[in-house]
């Protein structure tokens, strides 16, 4: 049942193509959630067929400069089949989508500088994401977690004690700051949803999956009420609820956000 | 003598104010080099007086939401005193400057998507920068290098062996790709300088300071000729040469880019 909108979407011509590793949310998820907020049909190539991943491999394994598409170091990659655009870097893809899609434009349009707050907050959420990744891979992406577990234990302690509270307090202030400027809004920048909301939401969701004990502790402390209220309310919006219940939303696993009990706070 | 243009600049009203830690290039340097490319006067507050750092501390130590300036987690921070804008996040500040300043606009204007290549390459150079930082701080920014030296040795080996070659090869392809599209250019995107050039240049310059043995090895291998030619030629441009010789350019030290011989390749 929850797949009905997905099936409907599949019948429309996809406007964008997302190239990312199959089977996990990863950094591709920031692009997916932003696209879902727009309601625009998109093709998630690596997840729609077994052979899909070959499109991604084709792009990132290029060693030379043949063709019209610019070099891309790693996914996520966004392609616009109509214009021929091919770009990478998560915050760059999000910037492109928010320029291109009116659903993501900051409002009011009379304050063009809001765009740079959106980008700033999205970049900060992606920094938090990088640190959440480094919590289980502090030494090298080319090694397994088990080969850097001792370093991970040290990293995760600092991450839980200093970094998560620092980032979360910052985003709590962002919610309150925007509410002080736009009292009728429930979003992070201006009067309506932007990719600041989708990106910060996904980062907090991922960190909550990876460090459930820490997040429970923060919620119970009651100091970040504005932030958790914003997070919970966004999760209840129709488009996001539908997406989270659909098969397009992939389960967390061995990606950026991983749950290792030994890296979280001790639970009773 | 080399300070003459600096003295001249100081007499003009600065259009922008940069807030960053004093005494080191750090992430503020990406903003400085971009501003230097535009020739626009700017105020480097923390470096222009002993008291300057208080302006930065004032912004980042705010615990609440008073005032009209949005929350900023950490420097660099850019202020436009005329419009009241205050933004942070290095790639965001660079994006703002490249939108605002015609000197940094990608050309030809008939290809608006070039803007997303500029942003993509700048973000990739800043990823390289983050990894260069993590090479001496793999566990926590709150600890000293000496407290994470064992982890640093492991990280740096992977960084030298896999990551530097991966990033540098990518940027070499970027130089060659753009030259294949715009044969008369010597820049990274389109026909003229953009903040892709200033950002990639500064990242490569910093990595060259921190890992001189590795970079010497790569230069001698002769596989990345397009990249090193681009780097060397940009360094000879009048504006950059003047800047590098001025007192506005701070020496590398205990910032992001640090030289620890034990982290570099063994030298004869």
XYZ file of C-alpha atoms in Angstrom:
536
model
C 0.000 0.000 0.000
C 2.703 2.392 0.962
C 4.213 1.873 -2.472
C 1.246 3.250 -4.394
C 2.726 6.760 -4.834
C 6.016 5.202 -5.852
C 4.304 3.196 -8.581
C 2.513 6.323 -9.732
C 5.775 8.234 -9.858
C 7.472 5.543 -11.893
C 5.008 6.149 -14.723
C 6.086 9.757 -15.076
C 9.191 10.663 -17.001
C 11.928 11.201 -14.400
C 13.333 14.725 -14.530
C 16.535 13.845 -12.662
C 18.726 10.793 -12.371
C 20.551 10.036 -9.127
C 23.682 7.890 -9.303
C 24.719 6.422 -5.960
C 25.738 3.149 -4.342
C 22.775 0.758 -4.203
C 21.119 -0.614 -1.072
C 21.989 2.070 1.455
C 20.892 5.633 2.224
C 24.395 7.132 2.529
C 25.050 10.592 1.143
C 22.582 9.864 -1.650
C 19.843 10.157 0.964
C 20.315 13.922 1.279
C 19.534 14.193 -2.436
C 16.596 11.776 -2.200
C 14.939 13.606 0.698
C 15.318 16.962 -1.101
C 13.841 15.489 -4.291
C 10.999 13.915 -2.314
C 10.199 17.339 -0.834
C 9.731 18.676 -4.365
C 7.483 15.788 -5.416
C 9.407 15.594 -8.693
C 9.855 12.163 -10.311
C 13.487 10.985 -10.299
C 15.337 7.865 -11.289
C 17.362 6.171 -8.542
C 19.355 4.199 -11.092
C 21.418 1.857 -8.899
C 18.342 0.813 -6.924
C 15.936 0.347 -9.808
C 17.761 -2.539 -11.492
C 20.676 -4.878 -10.847
C 22.512 -3.404 -13.812
C 21.910 0.167 -12.625
C 25.149 0.412 -10.729
C 27.046 0.145 -14.023
C 25.973 3.699 -14.867
C 27.633 4.918 -11.704
C 30.754 2.816 -12.206
C 30.979 4.121 -15.769
C 31.122 7.703 -14.554
C 33.486 7.354 -11.592
C 35.921 4.928 -13.172
C 36.700 7.205 -16.110
C 40.427 7.818 -16.221
C 40.400 10.312 -19.029
C 38.373 13.216 -20.314
C 36.362 11.739 -23.162
C 32.795 12.971 -23.609
C 30.966 16.104 -22.580
C 30.455 15.280 -18.930
C 32.857 16.848 -16.443
C 34.944 14.611 -14.147
C 33.230 13.390 -10.963
C 35.333 12.051 -8.111
C 32.655 10.136 -6.238
C 28.909 9.778 -5.768
C 26.283 11.061 -5.221
C 26.053 12.319 -8.791
C 23.065 14.062 -10.322
C 22.256 14.004 -13.995
C 19.703 16.127 -15.766
C 19.038 14.133 -18.961
C 17.337 17.119 -20.612
C 20.186 19.596 -20.240
C 23.080 17.133 -20.129
C 24.249 18.464 -16.747
C 26.210 16.023 -14.618
C 27.391 17.228 -11.205
C 28.637 15.716 -7.984
C 29.277 16.773 -4.371
C 26.226 16.471 -2.098
C 25.949 20.160 -1.106
C 26.433 21.146 -4.740
C 23.629 18.894 -5.947
C 21.378 20.299 -3.228
C 22.274 23.856 -4.239
C 21.497 23.077 -7.867
C 18.110 21.562 -6.986
C 17.192 24.471 -4.760
C 18.056 26.926 -7.537
C 16.145 24.874 -10.111
C 13.030 23.894 -8.173
C 10.620 26.495 -6.879
C 9.451 24.176 -4.071
C 12.889 24.589 -2.495
C 13.352 28.327 -3.047
C 13.701 30.222 0.201
C 10.903 32.654 0.936
C 10.349 35.599 1.018
C 12.062 36.212 -2.326
C 12.610 39.804 -1.198
C 15.432 38.490 1.027
C 17.852 36.880 -1.440
C 20.522 36.411 1.236
C 18.397 33.675 2.873
C 19.853 31.402 0.212
C 23.247 31.581 1.921
C 21.782 30.647 5.285
C 20.167 27.601 3.671
C 23.485 26.597 2.148
C 25.345 27.302 5.409
C 23.049 25.116 7.499
C 23.076 22.310 4.916
C 26.892 22.375 4.860
C 26.978 22.252 8.652
C 24.656 19.220 8.680
C 26.964 17.535 6.174
C 29.953 18.289 8.412
C 28.117 16.543 11.237
C 27.515 13.657 8.845
C 31.214 13.433 7.979
C 32.087 13.265 11.662
C 29.444 10.566 12.232
C 31.165 8.619 9.459
C 34.614 9.192 10.923
C 33.364 7.834 14.264
C 33.591 4.329 12.746
C 36.283 5.124 10.169
C 38.738 7.513 11.837
C 41.849 6.107 10.166
C 40.958 5.235 6.580
C 37.950 4.541 4.385
C 39.968 1.770 2.766
C 40.114 -0.251 6.021
C 37.357 -2.165 7.815
C 35.848 -0.912 11.075
C 37.367 -3.898 12.864
C 40.822 -2.682 11.770
C 40.313 0.716 13.400
C 38.072 -0.126 16.333
C 40.466 1.148 19.010
C 40.689 4.514 17.248
C 36.909 4.502 16.766
C 36.296 4.087 20.488
C 38.409 7.170 21.186
C 36.836 9.179 18.379
C 33.270 8.235 19.324
C 33.744 9.317 22.921
C 34.774 12.817 21.804
C 32.034 12.857 19.204
C 29.330 11.983 21.771
C 30.637 14.230 24.525
C 31.599 17.357 22.600
C 30.599 17.293 18.962
C 26.994 16.038 18.963
C 26.001 18.531 21.696
C 27.792 21.335 19.832
C 26.057 20.649 16.509
C 22.649 19.965 18.066
C 22.770 23.132 20.188
C 23.662 25.075 17.075
C 20.675 23.705 15.154
C 18.417 24.372 18.138
C 19.499 28.010 17.976
C 18.846 28.003 14.228
C 15.230 26.907 14.842
C 14.763 29.585 17.495
C 16.515 32.290 15.502
C 14.308 31.757 12.474
C 11.170 31.635 14.640
C 12.198 34.985 16.097
C 12.322 36.470 12.589
C 9.378 34.614 11.081
C 6.986 33.800 13.925
C 4.516 31.906 11.726
C 7.048 29.452 10.319
C 8.024 25.994 11.479
C 11.068 25.764 9.213
C 14.771 26.562 9.504
C 15.076 29.448 7.044
C 12.399 31.950 6.163
C 8.734 31.092 5.736
C 8.811 27.726 4.021
C 10.668 24.463 3.558
C 14.157 24.573 1.994
C 16.979 22.089 1.636
C 18.253 23.308 5.002
C 15.283 21.454 6.515
C 15.685 18.284 4.466
C 19.455 18.123 5.016
C 19.519 18.884 8.743
C 16.585 16.510 9.242
C 18.367 13.642 7.488
C 21.618 14.280 9.404
C 19.795 14.234 12.742
C 17.848 11.158 11.712
C 21.068 9.371 10.816
C 22.859 10.366 14.012
C 19.781 9.230 15.972
C 20.057 5.816 14.316
C 23.782 5.531 15.024
C 23.770 6.924 18.587
C 20.284 6.164 19.976
C 21.450 6.203 23.590
C 23.062 9.618 23.232
C 20.036 11.111 21.512
C 17.692 9.660 24.158
C 19.884 11.315 26.773
C 19.699 14.670 24.960
C 15.926 14.435 24.567
C 15.466 13.625 28.224
C 17.653 16.533 29.290
C 15.031 18.799 27.740
C 17.434 21.546 26.630
C 16.918 21.203 22.892
C 13.146 21.233 22.785
C 12.861 23.549 19.799
C 15.072 21.298 17.705
C 13.383 18.001 18.566
C 9.939 19.579 18.080
C 11.015 20.750 14.616
C 12.436 17.300 13.811
C 9.310 15.463 15.007
C 6.924 17.787 13.179
C 8.779 17.556 9.894
C 8.638 13.763 10.164
C 4.847 14.008 10.342
C 4.521 16.024 7.133
C 2.558 14.068 4.567
C 5.272 13.888 1.884
C 7.973 12.750 4.318
C 5.712 10.251 6.084
C 4.747 8.746 2.739
C 8.395 8.560 1.661
C 9.628 7.013 4.906
C 6.939 4.311 4.575
C 7.767 3.549 0.942
C 10.268 1.130 -0.531
C 12.236 4.094 -1.890
C 13.515 4.765 1.636
C 16.368 2.341 2.247
C 17.246 0.964 5.669
C 20.362 2.154 7.474
C 23.081 -0.460 7.517
C 26.780 -0.413 6.740
C 26.837 3.095 5.357
C 27.707 6.454 6.877
C 25.348 6.038 9.807
C 26.084 2.755 11.595
C 24.927 1.479 14.921
C 27.730 -0.088 16.963
C 26.569 -0.357 20.599
C 30.135 0.025 21.852
C 30.381 3.488 20.255
C 27.176 4.768 21.845
C 26.663 5.731 25.510
C 26.258 2.829 27.877
C 22.635 1.802 28.164
C 21.014 0.365 31.242
C 58.288 47.179 -0.584
C 56.009 44.242 -1.035
C 53.612 45.867 1.398
C 52.946 48.904 -0.735
C 49.716 47.554 -2.292
C 48.562 46.463 1.169
C 49.060 49.961 2.507
C 47.183 51.357 -0.475
C 44.318 48.915 0.105
C 44.069 49.808 3.761
C 43.156 53.363 2.808
C 40.084 52.213 0.896
C 36.890 51.402 2.731
C 36.778 47.622 3.109
C 33.739 46.082 1.410
C 33.921 42.836 3.367
C 35.075 41.807 6.810
C 36.650 38.400 7.403
C 36.477 36.954 10.907
C 38.944 34.126 11.504
C 41.576 32.964 13.989
C 44.600 35.270 13.898
C 48.128 34.323 12.898
C 47.508 31.358 10.615
C 46.161 30.791 7.100
C 43.704 27.974 7.990
C 40.326 27.869 6.326
C 40.275 31.659 6.283
C 42.941 31.469 3.580
C 40.457 30.174 1.006
C 38.427 33.325 1.562
C 41.520 35.560 1.503
C 42.820 34.151 -1.787
C 39.399 34.529 -3.422
C 39.143 38.115 -2.175
C 42.682 38.835 -3.380
C 41.700 37.592 -6.844
C 38.937 40.186 -6.965
C 41.230 43.009 -5.855
C 38.501 44.206 -3.480
C 39.550 45.774 -0.169
C 38.641 43.659 2.848
C 39.213 43.815 6.555
C 41.012 40.850 8.126
C 39.831 41.812 11.592
C 41.707 39.374 13.820
C 45.004 40.116 12.101
C 44.699 43.902 11.947
C 44.715 44.543 15.690
C 45.253 42.670 18.953
C 41.642 43.338 19.920
C 40.336 42.109 16.570
C 39.800 38.563 17.717
C 37.122 39.802 20.134
C 34.807 40.396 17.170
C 35.125 36.733 16.232
C 34.725 35.512 19.804
C 31.655 37.688 20.146
C 29.971 35.980 17.211
C 30.867 32.356 17.916
C 30.371 32.429 21.669
C 26.764 33.612 21.445
C 24.582 31.136 23.258
C 21.282 32.694 22.318
C 19.555 34.361 19.403
C 19.754 38.047 20.206
C 20.347 40.440 17.336
C 19.774 40.233 13.612
C 22.745 38.056 12.711
C 22.084 34.346 12.172
C 23.943 31.775 14.320
C 27.454 30.815 13.147
C 29.048 27.623 14.446
C 32.659 28.402 13.631
C 34.921 30.577 11.489
C 35.648 31.629 8.815
C 32.805 34.126 8.920
C 32.156 36.843 6.361
C 30.366 40.047 7.131
C 29.104 42.580 4.619
C 28.803 45.740 6.719
C 26.675 47.438 4.056
C 23.939 44.813 3.836
C 24.258 43.349 7.340
C 24.877 39.858 5.938
C 26.843 37.514 8.205
C 27.526 34.004 6.918
C 29.854 31.141 7.711
C 31.027 27.866 6.130
C 34.005 28.255 3.793
C 32.341 26.956 0.589
C 29.294 29.101 1.359
C 31.348 32.277 1.734
C 33.105 31.466 -1.538
C 29.776 30.882 -3.272
C 28.479 34.204 -1.987
C 31.570 36.067 -3.185
C 31.443 34.439 -6.592
C 27.773 35.407 -6.971
C 28.462 38.943 -5.767
C 31.712 39.760 -7.536
C 31.924 39.873 -11.318
C 35.662 39.047 -11.231
C 34.728 35.581 -10.004
C 31.755 34.909 -12.276
C 32.289 31.908 -14.526
C 32.452 32.703 -18.220
C 30.838 32.400 -20.739
C 27.644 33.597 -19.069
C 25.718 31.684 -21.717
C 26.593 28.489 -19.783
C 25.037 29.051 -16.355
C 25.689 25.445 -15.295
C 29.435 26.201 -15.090
C 28.653 27.663 -11.709
C 27.967 24.166 -10.354
C 31.290 22.870 -11.644
C 33.061 25.713 -9.861
C 31.243 24.864 -6.639
C 31.884 21.129 -7.124
C 35.618 21.556 -7.561
C 35.885 24.004 -4.662
C 34.027 21.537 -2.402
C 36.333 18.749 -3.503
C 39.409 20.855 -2.694
C 37.934 21.532 0.751
C 37.377 17.785 1.242
C 41.063 17.277 0.501
C 41.788 20.017 3.040
C 39.693 18.284 5.696
C 41.593 15.058 5.130
C 44.924 16.911 5.343
C 43.740 18.230 8.704
C 42.616 14.793 9.872
C 46.080 13.442 9.031
C 47.353 15.130 12.210
C 44.028 15.088 14.097
C 42.339 11.772 13.268
C 40.790 11.262 16.716
C 39.635 14.644 17.993
C 40.181 18.354 17.404
C 40.071 18.780 21.178
C 43.255 16.731 21.686
C 46.873 17.592 20.850
C 48.693 15.947 17.961
C 51.001 14.266 20.472
C 47.951 12.566 22.004
C 46.952 11.013 18.679
C 50.302 10.489 16.996
C 49.956 6.716 16.613
C 46.621 7.175 14.857
C 48.092 9.986 12.760
C 50.881 7.755 11.476
C 48.301 5.223 10.258
C 46.056 7.892 8.771
C 48.891 9.715 7.013
C 50.127 6.562 5.323
C 46.712 5.968 3.744
C 46.396 9.659 2.928
C 49.749 9.725 1.117
C 49.343 6.404 -0.653
C 45.716 6.542 -1.744
C 44.025 9.852 -1.092
C 46.541 12.465 -2.327
C 47.011 10.602 -5.640
C 43.234 10.224 -6.025
C 42.505 13.925 -5.469
C 45.477 15.147 -7.507
C 44.616 12.863 -10.453
C 41.081 14.161 -10.324
C 42.226 17.779 -10.475
C 44.639 16.934 -13.285
C 41.662 15.606 -15.247
C 39.728 18.775 -14.407
C 42.503 20.904 -15.964
C 42.575 18.720 -19.082
C 38.781 18.481 -19.361
C 38.360 22.246 -19.299
C 41.192 22.724 -21.783
C 39.406 20.295 -24.117
C 36.270 22.470 -23.968
C 37.956 25.891 -23.874
C 41.319 25.528 -25.647
C 42.374 29.118 -25.001
C 41.953 29.008 -21.249
C 44.436 28.244 -18.514
C 41.817 27.964 -15.771
C 39.740 25.170 -14.242
C 36.258 26.184 -15.370
C 35.349 28.055 -18.535
C 37.351 30.927 -19.930
C 38.484 32.811 -16.853
C 39.453 32.615 -13.217
C 36.828 31.475 -10.695
C 36.924 30.413 -7.073
C 37.538 26.875 -8.307
C 41.043 28.090 -9.220
C 41.693 29.964 -5.990
C 40.363 27.135 -3.800
C 42.064 24.220 -5.543
C 45.275 26.264 -5.718
C 45.269 26.957 -1.970
C 44.467 23.314 -1.134
C 47.346 22.075 -3.285
C 49.652 24.713 -1.869
C 48.774 23.639 1.675
C 49.202 19.939 0.962
C 52.548 20.752 -0.684
C 53.650 22.459 2.511
C 52.521 19.586 4.730
C 53.746 16.714 2.548
C 56.701 18.106 0.545
C 58.279 14.692 0.034
C 55.099 13.214 -1.383
C 54.517 16.148 -3.719
C 58.135 16.030 -4.919
C 57.611 12.336 -5.687
C 54.422 13.112 -7.660
C 56.111 15.905 -9.607
C 59.045 13.683 -10.496
C 56.762 10.898 -11.669
C 55.581 13.295 -14.386
C 52.022 11.968 -14.594
C 50.239 15.095 -13.426
C 51.928 17.620 -15.666
C 48.753 19.509 -16.550
C 47.928 20.062 -12.880
C 51.377 21.204 -11.787
C 51.672 23.474 -14.822
C 48.337 25.074 -13.913
C 49.438 25.446 -10.271
C 52.807 26.980 -11.193
C 51.313 29.384 -13.726
C 48.639 30.628 -11.362
C 51.327 31.298 -8.763
C 53.055 33.575 -11.281
C 49.976 35.718 -11.897
C 50.625 39.275 -10.804
C 47.882 39.496 -8.172
C 48.808 36.208 -6.502
C 52.539 36.901 -6.615
C 51.962 40.271 -5.007
C 49.750 38.726 -2.336
C 52.132 35.882 -1.526
C 54.934 38.411 -1.049
C 52.874 40.688 1.185
C 52.395 40.634 4.941
C 48.730 39.753 4.386
C 49.807 36.197 3.523
C 50.420 34.392 6.807
C 52.958 31.614 7.211
C 51.804 28.019 7.621
C 52.260 26.757 11.149
C 50.033 24.900 13.575
C 46.893 25.150 11.499
C 45.209 22.792 9.065
C 48.329 22.268 6.999
C 51.203 21.165 9.249
C 54.566 19.737 8.411
C 55.477 16.757 10.565
C 58.380 14.905 8.877
C 57.208 11.592 10.329
C 53.880 11.893 8.467
C 55.510 12.561 5.080
C 57.310 10.025 2.880
C 60.797 9.148 3.996
C 63.347 11.509 2.503
C 66.912 10.659 1.601
